[in-house]
Short mmCIF file of N, CA and C in Angstrom, two decimals:
data_model
loop_
_atom_site.label_atom_id
_atom_site.label_comp_id
_atom_site.label_asym_id
_atom_site.label_seq_id
_atom_site.Cartn_x
_atom_site.Cartn_y
_atom_site.Cartn_z
N MET J 1 34.02 62.54 -31.48
CA MET J 1 33.24 61.99 -32.57
C MET J 1 32.52 63.13 -33.29
N PRO J 2 32.61 63.21 -34.57
CA PRO J 2 31.97 64.29 -35.31
C PRO J 2 30.47 64.14 -35.44
N TYR J 3 29.93 62.99 -35.08
CA TYR J 3 28.52 62.72 -35.32
C TYR J 3 27.58 63.48 -34.39
N TYR J 4 28.08 64.01 -33.29
CA TYR J 4 27.21 64.68 -32.33
C TYR J 4 26.63 65.97 -32.86
N GLY J 5 27.22 66.53 -33.90
CA GLY J 5 26.71 67.77 -34.47
C GLY J 5 25.46 67.56 -35.29
N GLU J 6 25.10 66.34 -35.60
CA GLU J 6 23.93 66.05 -36.42
C GLU J 6 22.72 65.90 -35.51
N PHE J 7 21.87 66.92 -35.51
CA PHE J 7 20.74 66.96 -34.61
C PHE J 7 19.80 65.78 -34.83
N GLY J 8 19.52 65.02 -33.77
CA GLY J 8 18.55 63.93 -33.81
C GLY J 8 19.02 62.66 -34.49
N GLU J 9 20.17 62.68 -35.12
CA GLU J 9 20.62 61.52 -35.87
C GLU J 9 21.96 60.98 -35.36
N GLY J 10 22.39 61.44 -34.21
CA GLY J 10 23.71 61.07 -33.70
C GLY J 10 23.94 59.58 -33.56
N VAL J 11 23.04 58.89 -32.87
CA VAL J 11 23.22 57.46 -32.64
C VAL J 11 23.07 56.68 -33.94
N LEU J 12 22.11 57.06 -34.78
CA LEU J 12 21.93 56.39 -36.06
C LEU J 12 23.20 56.53 -36.91
N SER J 13 23.77 57.71 -36.94
CA SER J 13 25.01 57.92 -37.70
C SER J 13 26.15 57.09 -37.13
N LEU J 14 26.22 57.04 -35.80
CA LEU J 14 27.27 56.23 -35.17
C LEU J 14 27.11 54.76 -35.51
N SER J 15 25.89 54.28 -35.55
CA SER J 15 25.65 52.85 -35.79
C SER J 15 25.98 52.43 -37.21
N LYS J 16 26.18 53.37 -38.13
CA LYS J 16 26.46 53.05 -39.52
C LYS J 16 27.95 52.91 -39.83
N THR J 17 28.80 53.18 -38.84
CA THR J 17 30.24 53.06 -39.08
C THR J 17 30.84 52.06 -38.10
N LYS J 18 31.96 51.50 -38.48
CA LYS J 18 32.65 50.55 -37.62
C LYS J 18 33.10 51.23 -36.33
N GLU J 19 33.68 52.45 -36.47
CA GLU J 19 34.14 53.18 -35.27
C GLU J 19 32.96 53.53 -34.37
N GLY J 20 31.84 53.95 -34.99
CA GLY J 20 30.67 54.33 -34.23
C GLY J 20 30.09 53.16 -33.45
N LEU J 21 30.00 52.00 -34.12
CA LEU J 21 29.51 50.80 -33.42
C LEU J 21 30.42 50.43 -32.27
N ASN J 22 31.71 50.51 -32.50
CA ASN J 22 32.69 50.22 -31.46
C ASN J 22 32.52 51.18 -30.28
N PHE J 23 32.31 52.46 -30.60
CA PHE J 23 32.10 53.46 -29.55
C PHE J 23 30.85 53.13 -28.74
N LEU J 24 29.74 52.85 -29.43
CA LEU J 24 28.48 52.57 -28.75
C LEU J 24 28.56 51.30 -27.90
N GLN J 25 29.23 50.27 -28.41
CA GLN J 25 29.32 49.01 -27.68
C GLN J 25 30.22 49.11 -26.45
N ASN J 26 31.22 49.99 -26.52
CA ASN J 26 32.19 50.08 -25.43
C ASN J 26 31.95 51.27 -24.50
N THR J 27 30.85 51.96 -24.67
CA THR J 27 30.57 53.13 -23.83
C THR J 27 29.59 52.75 -22.74
N LYS J 28 29.94 53.09 -21.53
CA LYS J 28 29.07 52.83 -20.39
C LYS J 28 28.39 54.14 -19.99
N ILE J 29 27.22 54.01 -19.40
CA ILE J 29 26.46 55.19 -18.99
C ILE J 29 27.30 56.07 -18.06
N LYS J 30 28.06 55.45 -17.16
CA LYS J 30 28.89 56.19 -16.22
C LYS J 30 29.91 57.06 -16.97
N GLU J 31 30.47 56.53 -18.05
CA GLU J 31 31.44 57.29 -18.85
C GLU J 31 30.78 58.49 -19.52
N ILE J 32 29.56 58.29 -19.98
CA ILE J 32 28.84 59.38 -20.64
C ILE J 32 28.52 60.48 -19.63
N ILE J 33 28.09 60.10 -18.45
CA ILE J 33 27.75 61.09 -17.42
C ILE J 33 28.97 61.92 -17.05
N ASN J 34 30.15 61.31 -17.03
CA ASN J 34 31.38 62.03 -16.67
C ASN J 34 32.04 62.71 -17.87
N SER J 35 31.40 62.70 -19.01
CA SER J 35 31.98 63.30 -20.21
C SER J 35 31.51 64.75 -20.36
N CYS J 36 31.71 65.30 -21.54
CA CYS J 36 31.33 66.69 -21.77
C CYS J 36 29.89 66.83 -22.24
N PHE J 37 29.06 65.85 -21.96
CA PHE J 37 27.66 65.95 -22.33
C PHE J 37 26.89 66.63 -21.21
N ALA J 38 26.06 67.58 -21.56
CA ALA J 38 25.23 68.25 -20.57
C ALA J 38 23.94 67.48 -20.33
N TYR J 39 23.51 66.70 -21.31
CA TYR J 39 22.23 66.02 -21.21
C TYR J 39 22.31 64.68 -21.92
N PHE J 40 21.87 63.64 -21.26
CA PHE J 40 21.85 62.31 -21.87
C PHE J 40 20.58 61.63 -21.40
N TRP J 41 19.76 61.19 -22.34
CA TRP J 41 18.50 60.57 -22.01
C TRP J 41 18.37 59.28 -22.79
N PHE J 42 17.95 58.22 -22.16
CA PHE J 42 17.76 56.97 -22.87
C PHE J 42 16.51 56.27 -22.34
N MET J 43 15.94 55.43 -23.19
CA MET J 43 14.76 54.65 -22.81
C MET J 43 15.10 53.17 -22.97
N ASP J 44 14.12 52.34 -22.71
CA ASP J 44 14.36 50.89 -22.84
C ASP J 44 14.71 50.54 -24.28
N SER J 45 15.25 49.36 -24.47
CA SER J 45 15.74 48.97 -25.79
C SER J 45 14.62 48.78 -26.81
N LYS J 46 13.39 48.59 -26.37
CA LYS J 46 12.28 48.43 -27.31
C LYS J 46 12.00 49.73 -28.07
N SER J 47 12.11 50.87 -27.40
CA SER J 47 11.80 52.14 -28.06
C SER J 47 12.98 52.64 -28.89
N LYS J 48 14.18 52.16 -28.60
CA LYS J 48 15.39 52.51 -29.34
C LYS J 48 15.61 54.02 -29.44
N LYS J 49 15.27 54.75 -28.38
CA LYS J 49 15.46 56.20 -28.40
C LYS J 49 16.59 56.59 -27.46
N VAL J 50 17.49 57.36 -27.99
CA VAL J 50 18.59 57.91 -27.19
C VAL J 50 18.78 59.36 -27.63
N THR J 51 18.86 60.25 -26.68
CA THR J 51 19.11 61.66 -26.99
C THR J 51 20.37 62.09 -26.28
N ILE J 52 21.27 62.72 -27.03
CA ILE J 52 22.52 63.21 -26.46
C ILE J 52 22.66 64.68 -26.82
N HIS J 53 22.88 65.52 -25.84
CA HIS J 53 23.14 66.94 -26.08
C HIS J 53 24.53 67.26 -25.54
N SER J 54 25.40 67.72 -26.41
CA SER J 54 26.74 68.03 -25.94
C SER J 54 26.75 69.36 -25.20
N GLN J 55 27.65 69.47 -24.27
CA GLN J 55 27.78 70.67 -23.46
C GLN J 55 28.61 71.71 -24.20
N CYS J 56 28.21 72.95 -24.12
CA CYS J 56 28.97 74.04 -24.74
C CYS J 56 30.14 74.36 -23.81
N LEU J 57 31.34 74.18 -24.30
CA LEU J 57 32.52 74.49 -23.51
C LEU J 57 33.04 75.86 -23.95
N TRP J 58 32.86 76.88 -23.14
CA TRP J 58 33.28 78.23 -23.47
C TRP J 58 34.20 78.73 -22.39
N PRO J 59 35.30 79.29 -22.69
CA PRO J 59 35.81 79.39 -24.05
C PRO J 59 36.47 78.08 -24.46
N SER J 60 36.41 77.81 -25.72
CA SER J 60 37.04 76.60 -26.24
C SER J 60 38.55 76.82 -26.26
N ASN J 61 39.30 75.74 -26.40
CA ASN J 61 40.76 75.85 -26.45
C ASN J 61 41.21 76.73 -27.61
N SER J 62 40.58 76.55 -28.77
CA SER J 62 40.98 77.33 -29.94
C SER J 62 40.64 78.81 -29.75
N GLU J 63 39.50 79.10 -29.14
CA GLU J 63 39.12 80.50 -28.91
C GLU J 63 40.02 81.14 -27.86
N SER J 64 40.41 80.39 -26.85
CA SER J 64 41.34 80.90 -25.84
C SER J 64 42.69 81.21 -26.47
N SER J 65 43.15 80.34 -27.36
CA SER J 65 44.42 80.57 -28.04
C SER J 65 44.34 81.79 -28.95
N ARG J 66 43.20 81.94 -29.63
CA ARG J 66 43.01 83.10 -30.50
C ARG J 66 43.00 84.39 -29.68
N LYS J 67 42.39 84.35 -28.51
CA LYS J 67 42.36 85.53 -27.65
C LYS J 67 43.77 85.89 -27.18
N GLU J 68 44.53 84.89 -26.77
CA GLU J 68 45.93 85.13 -26.37
C GLU J 68 46.72 85.77 -27.50
N SER J 69 46.53 85.28 -28.70
CA SER J 69 47.22 85.82 -29.86
C SER J 69 46.81 87.27 -30.11
N LEU J 70 45.53 87.55 -29.99
CA LEU J 70 45.03 88.91 -30.19
C LEU J 70 45.61 89.86 -29.14
N ILE J 71 45.66 89.43 -27.90
CA ILE J 71 46.22 90.26 -26.83
C ILE J 71 47.70 90.54 -27.09
N LYS J 72 48.44 89.53 -27.53
CA LYS J 72 49.85 89.74 -27.88
C LYS J 72 50.00 90.75 -29.01
N GLN J 73 49.10 90.68 -29.98
CA GLN J 73 49.13 91.61 -31.11
C GLN J 73 48.87 93.05 -30.65
N ILE J 74 47.89 93.23 -29.77
CA ILE J 74 47.61 94.56 -29.24
C ILE J 74 48.83 95.10 -28.50
N LYS J 75 49.39 94.28 -27.63
CA LYS J 75 50.58 94.70 -26.87
C LYS J 75 51.74 95.04 -27.80
N ARG J 76 51.93 94.21 -28.81
CA ARG J 76 53.03 94.43 -29.75
C ARG J 76 52.86 95.76 -30.49
N ARG J 77 51.65 96.06 -30.91
CA ARG J 77 51.39 97.32 -31.63
C ARG J 77 51.68 98.53 -30.74
N ILE J 78 51.19 98.49 -29.52
CA ILE J 78 51.40 99.62 -28.60
C ILE J 78 52.86 99.73 -28.21
N ASN J 79 53.47 98.61 -27.86
CA ASN J 79 54.89 98.64 -27.47
C ASN J 79 55.78 99.13 -28.61
N GLN J 80 55.45 98.77 -29.84
CA GLN J 80 56.24 99.22 -30.98
C GLN J 80 56.13 100.74 -31.16
N LYS J 81 54.93 101.28 -30.98
CA LYS J 81 54.74 102.73 -31.07
C LYS J 81 55.56 103.45 -30.00
N ILE J 82 55.54 102.90 -28.80
CA ILE J 82 56.32 103.49 -27.71
C ILE J 82 57.81 103.41 -28.02
N LYS J 83 58.26 102.23 -28.43
CA LYS J 83 59.68 102.01 -28.74
C LYS J 83 60.16 102.91 -29.87
N ASP J 84 59.35 103.04 -30.94
CA ASP J 84 59.74 103.87 -32.08
C ASP J 84 59.79 105.36 -31.74
N GLY J 85 59.14 105.75 -30.65
CA GLY J 85 59.18 107.15 -30.23
C GLY J 85 58.49 108.09 -31.20
N GLN J 86 57.51 107.59 -31.92
CA GLN J 86 56.83 108.41 -32.92
C GLN J 86 56.13 109.63 -32.32
N LEU J 87 55.75 109.53 -31.06
CA LEU J 87 55.04 110.63 -30.42
C LEU J 87 55.91 111.37 -29.40
N ARG J 88 57.17 111.00 -29.32
CA ARG J 88 58.07 111.62 -28.35
C ARG J 88 58.17 113.13 -28.61
N GLY J 89 57.99 113.90 -27.56
CA GLY J 89 58.10 115.35 -27.65
C GLY J 89 56.85 116.03 -28.19
N ARG J 90 55.84 115.28 -28.56
CA ARG J 90 54.60 115.86 -29.07
C ARG J 90 53.68 116.22 -27.90
N LYS J 91 53.01 117.33 -28.04
CA LYS J 91 52.07 117.75 -27.01
C LYS J 91 50.80 116.90 -27.12
N ASN J 92 50.40 116.34 -26.01
CA ASN J 92 49.18 115.52 -25.93
C ASN J 92 49.16 114.37 -26.94
N GLY J 93 50.24 113.64 -27.02
CA GLY J 93 50.33 112.50 -27.94
C GLY J 93 49.38 111.38 -27.57
N ILE J 94 48.68 110.86 -28.56
CA ILE J 94 47.73 109.76 -28.37
C ILE J 94 47.97 108.72 -29.45
N ILE J 95 48.00 107.46 -29.06
CA ILE J 95 48.04 106.36 -30.03
C ILE J 95 46.59 106.04 -30.38
N ALA J 96 46.30 105.93 -31.67
CA ALA J 96 44.94 105.59 -32.09
C ALA J 96 45.00 104.45 -33.11
N PHE J 97 44.12 103.48 -32.95
CA PHE J 97 44.01 102.43 -33.96
C PHE J 97 42.61 101.84 -34.00
N ASN J 98 42.26 101.41 -35.21
CA ASN J 98 40.98 100.78 -35.45
C ASN J 98 41.04 99.38 -34.87
N PHE J 99 40.04 99.04 -34.06
CA PHE J 99 40.06 97.73 -33.41
C PHE J 99 38.64 97.21 -33.22
N GLU J 100 38.41 95.99 -33.67
CA GLU J 100 37.17 95.29 -33.39
C GLU J 100 37.42 93.81 -33.54
N ASP J 101 36.96 93.05 -32.58
CA ASP J 101 37.05 91.61 -32.63
C ASP J 101 35.92 91.05 -31.78
N PHE J 102 35.42 89.90 -32.16
CA PHE J 102 34.32 89.27 -31.44
C PHE J 102 34.63 89.09 -29.96
N ILE J 103 35.88 88.83 -29.64
CA ILE J 103 36.26 88.57 -28.25
C ILE J 103 36.04 89.81 -27.38
N PHE J 104 36.30 90.99 -27.93
CA PHE J 104 36.13 92.24 -27.18
C PHE J 104 34.99 93.07 -27.77
N MET J 105 33.97 92.41 -28.26
CA MET J 105 32.88 93.06 -28.96
C MET J 105 32.22 94.15 -28.11
N ASN J 106 31.91 95.26 -28.74
CA ASN J 106 31.16 96.37 -28.14
C ASN J 106 31.85 97.02 -26.93
N TYR J 107 33.17 97.07 -26.95
CA TYR J 107 33.91 97.74 -25.88
C TYR J 107 33.59 99.23 -25.82
N TRP J 108 32.98 99.76 -26.85
CA TRP J 108 32.68 101.18 -26.99
C TRP J 108 31.22 101.52 -26.69
N ASP J 109 30.34 100.52 -26.57
CA ASP J 109 28.90 100.73 -26.46
C ASP J 109 28.42 100.55 -25.02
N LYS J 110 28.18 101.66 -24.34
CA LYS J 110 27.79 101.62 -22.93
C LYS J 110 26.45 100.92 -22.70
N SER J 111 25.64 100.78 -23.73
CA SER J 111 24.34 100.14 -23.57
C SER J 111 24.43 98.61 -23.71
N ASN J 112 25.58 98.11 -24.13
CA ASN J 112 25.76 96.68 -24.33
C ASN J 112 26.13 95.98 -23.03
N ILE J 113 25.59 94.80 -22.83
CA ILE J 113 25.84 94.05 -21.59
C ILE J 113 27.32 93.67 -21.41
N CYS J 114 28.04 93.49 -22.51
CA CYS J 114 29.45 93.10 -22.44
C CYS J 114 30.40 94.29 -22.36
N TYR J 115 29.85 95.49 -22.47
CA TYR J 115 30.66 96.70 -22.56
C TYR J 115 31.71 96.79 -21.45
N GLN J 116 31.27 96.81 -20.20
CA GLN J 116 32.18 97.08 -19.09
C GLN J 116 33.26 96.00 -18.95
N GLN J 117 32.87 94.75 -19.07
CA GLN J 117 33.83 93.65 -18.94
C GLN J 117 34.90 93.74 -20.03
N ASN J 118 34.47 93.96 -21.27
CA ASN J 118 35.42 94.04 -22.38
C ASN J 118 36.31 95.27 -22.28
N LEU J 119 35.74 96.41 -21.92
CA LEU J 119 36.53 97.63 -21.77
C LEU J 119 37.52 97.49 -20.62
N ASP J 120 37.09 96.91 -19.51
CA ASP J 120 37.99 96.70 -18.37
C ASP J 120 39.18 95.83 -18.75
N GLU J 121 38.92 94.77 -19.50
CA GLU J 121 40.01 93.88 -19.90
C GLU J 121 40.97 94.58 -20.86
N LEU J 122 40.43 95.32 -21.82
CA LEU J 122 41.29 96.08 -22.73
C LEU J 122 42.08 97.15 -21.97
N THR J 123 41.44 97.77 -21.00
CA THR J 123 42.11 98.79 -20.18
C THR J 123 43.30 98.17 -19.45
N ASP J 124 43.11 97.02 -18.83
CA ASP J 124 44.22 96.34 -18.13
C ASP J 124 45.37 96.02 -19.08
N ILE J 125 45.04 95.55 -20.26
CA ILE J 125 46.06 95.18 -21.25
C ILE J 125 46.86 96.41 -21.68
N ILE J 126 46.15 97.46 -22.05
CA ILE J 126 46.79 98.67 -22.58
C ILE J 126 47.56 99.41 -21.49
N GLN J 127 46.96 99.56 -20.33
CA GLN J 127 47.67 100.24 -19.25
C GLN J 127 48.89 99.46 -18.80
N GLY J 128 48.83 98.14 -18.92
CA GLY J 128 49.99 97.31 -18.62
C GLY J 128 51.16 97.62 -19.53
N CYS J 129 50.88 97.94 -20.79
CA CYS J 129 51.94 98.30 -21.74
C CYS J 129 52.66 99.56 -21.28
N PHE J 130 51.89 100.56 -20.86
CA PHE J 130 52.49 101.82 -20.40
C PHE J 130 53.33 101.59 -19.14
N LYS J 131 52.82 100.78 -18.23
CA LYS J 131 53.56 100.49 -17.00
C LYS J 131 54.84 99.72 -17.30
N ASP J 132 54.74 98.70 -18.17
CA ASP J 132 55.92 97.88 -18.50
C ASP J 132 57.02 98.71 -19.14
N LYS J 133 56.66 99.69 -19.95
CA LYS J 133 57.65 100.51 -20.66
C LYS J 133 57.96 101.82 -19.92
N SER J 134 57.33 102.02 -18.77
CA SER J 134 57.49 103.26 -18.00
C SER J 134 57.30 104.49 -18.89
N GLU J 135 56.29 104.44 -19.72
CA GLU J 135 56.00 105.51 -20.67
C GLU J 135 55.24 106.64 -19.98
N GLU J 136 55.83 107.84 -20.00
CA GLU J 136 55.22 108.97 -19.32
C GLU J 136 54.95 110.16 -20.24
N GLU J 137 55.01 109.95 -21.55
CA GLU J 137 54.73 111.05 -22.49
C GLU J 137 53.40 110.87 -23.22
N ILE J 138 53.08 109.67 -23.61
CA ILE J 138 51.86 109.41 -24.37
C ILE J 138 50.67 109.41 -23.41
N LEU J 139 49.64 110.18 -23.76
CA LEU J 139 48.47 110.32 -22.88
C LEU J 139 47.65 109.04 -22.76
N GLY J 140 47.58 108.27 -23.84
CA GLY J 140 46.79 107.05 -23.81
C GLY J 140 46.56 106.50 -25.19
N VAL J 141 45.62 105.58 -25.27
CA VAL J 141 45.29 104.92 -26.53
C VAL J 141 43.80 105.13 -26.82
N LEU J 142 43.52 105.55 -28.04
CA LEU J 142 42.16 105.68 -28.51
C LEU J 142 41.92 104.51 -29.47
N ILE J 143 41.05 103.60 -29.05
CA ILE J 143 40.68 102.49 -29.93
C ILE J 143 39.29 102.79 -30.46
N TYR J 144 39.10 102.53 -31.74
CA TYR J 144 37.81 102.85 -32.34
C TYR J 144 37.40 101.77 -33.31
N TYR J 145 36.08 101.70 -33.50
CA TYR J 145 35.50 100.76 -34.45
C TYR J 145 34.69 101.57 -35.46
N ASP J 146 35.04 101.49 -36.72
CA ASP J 146 34.37 102.19 -37.82
C ASP J 146 34.54 103.71 -37.79
N SER J 147 34.21 104.33 -36.66
CA SER J 147 34.28 105.79 -36.59
C SER J 147 34.64 106.20 -35.16
N LEU J 148 34.93 107.47 -34.99
CA LEU J 148 35.28 107.95 -33.65
C LEU J 148 34.07 107.93 -32.70
N LYS J 149 32.86 107.86 -33.25
CA LYS J 149 31.67 107.74 -32.39
C LYS J 149 31.67 106.41 -31.64
N LYS J 150 32.30 105.42 -32.23
CA LYS J 150 32.39 104.10 -31.61
C LYS J 150 33.83 103.91 -31.14
N SER J 151 34.17 104.60 -30.06
CA SER J 151 35.56 104.55 -29.60
C SER J 151 35.62 104.53 -28.08
N ALA J 152 36.81 104.23 -27.59
CA ALA J 152 37.09 104.27 -26.16
C ALA J 152 38.50 104.81 -25.98
N PHE J 153 38.64 105.72 -25.05
CA PHE J 153 39.97 106.26 -24.74
C PHE J 153 40.45 105.60 -23.45
N ILE J 154 41.64 105.02 -23.52
CA ILE J 154 42.23 104.38 -22.35
C ILE J 154 43.46 105.18 -21.95
N GLN J 155 43.37 105.77 -20.80
CA GLN J 155 44.38 106.70 -20.31
C GLN J 155 45.63 105.98 -19.82
N ASN J 156 46.78 106.61 -20.05
CA ASN J 156 48.05 106.15 -19.51
C ASN J 156 47.99 106.36 -17.99
N PRO J 157 48.12 105.30 -17.20
CA PRO J 157 48.00 105.44 -15.74
C PRO J 157 49.18 106.18 -15.09
N LEU J 158 50.25 106.39 -15.85
CA LEU J 158 51.43 107.05 -15.30
C LEU J 158 51.39 108.57 -15.47
N ILE J 159 50.31 109.07 -16.07
CA ILE J 159 50.20 110.50 -16.32
C ILE J 159 48.89 111.03 -15.73
N ASN J 160 48.98 112.14 -15.03
CA ASN J 160 47.78 112.83 -14.60
C ASN J 160 47.34 113.76 -15.73
N ILE J 161 46.17 113.51 -16.26
CA ILE J 161 45.67 114.30 -17.38
C ILE J 161 44.57 115.21 -16.87
N ASP J 162 44.64 116.45 -17.28
CA ASP J 162 43.63 117.43 -16.94
C ASP J 162 42.26 116.92 -17.39
N ARG J 163 41.27 117.06 -16.56
CA ARG J 163 39.91 116.58 -16.87
C ARG J 163 39.37 117.22 -18.15
N GLU J 164 39.76 118.45 -18.40
CA GLU J 164 39.30 119.16 -19.60
C GLU J 164 39.81 118.47 -20.87
N ILE J 165 41.05 118.01 -20.85
CA ILE J 165 41.62 117.30 -22.01
C ILE J 165 40.90 115.98 -22.20
N ILE J 166 40.65 115.25 -21.12
CA ILE J 166 39.93 113.98 -21.24
C ILE J 166 38.54 114.21 -21.80
N SER J 167 37.85 115.26 -21.37
CA SER J 167 36.51 115.58 -21.89
C SER J 167 36.56 115.84 -23.38
N LYS J 168 37.61 116.55 -23.85
CA LYS J 168 37.75 116.83 -25.27
C LYS J 168 37.98 115.54 -26.06
N ILE J 169 38.80 114.67 -25.51
CA ILE J 169 39.07 113.39 -26.19
C ILE J 169 37.79 112.56 -26.27
N GLU J 170 37.06 112.49 -25.18
CA GLU J 170 35.83 111.69 -25.14
C GLU J 170 34.73 112.27 -26.02
N SER J 171 34.78 113.59 -26.26
CA SER J 171 33.75 114.22 -27.09
C SER J 171 33.98 113.99 -28.58
N LEU J 172 35.16 113.45 -28.93
CA LEU J 172 35.42 113.15 -30.34
C LEU J 172 34.39 112.16 -30.83
#
């Protein structure tokens, strides 16, 4: 029912439509308790007060689907670079691309609470691409937001990289 988004007026809005009246007349308290409502409060019929707070379902189905699509897009971009061999034979080849999305927000900001979780998930995704393609020439992927100051380097797990090279990449 779309009426739950109207703060404080949900039941009144429901009572003004045929569907809403039908919903209210056929809904039992037990059904409401077992629904996606986090809070339901009612008083006696004289006061005519009912408060309904819907529960936040995170992640939503649409957001989960969007995340899946984004992950496929990341994999496709990296796999295409590997397949095309654009960096084949190059010394210290690195794939770099601008990346920012709400789902992986602040993957580059060590002071952010979501930093480690988002970076870990991106690391698993990107390193999985290297493993799936058995890629042993490309050093890794540099993902950045706006500038190189807001970036993260994700190393190819199939290559041992000298610590000095990693320090240079991270200092960018």
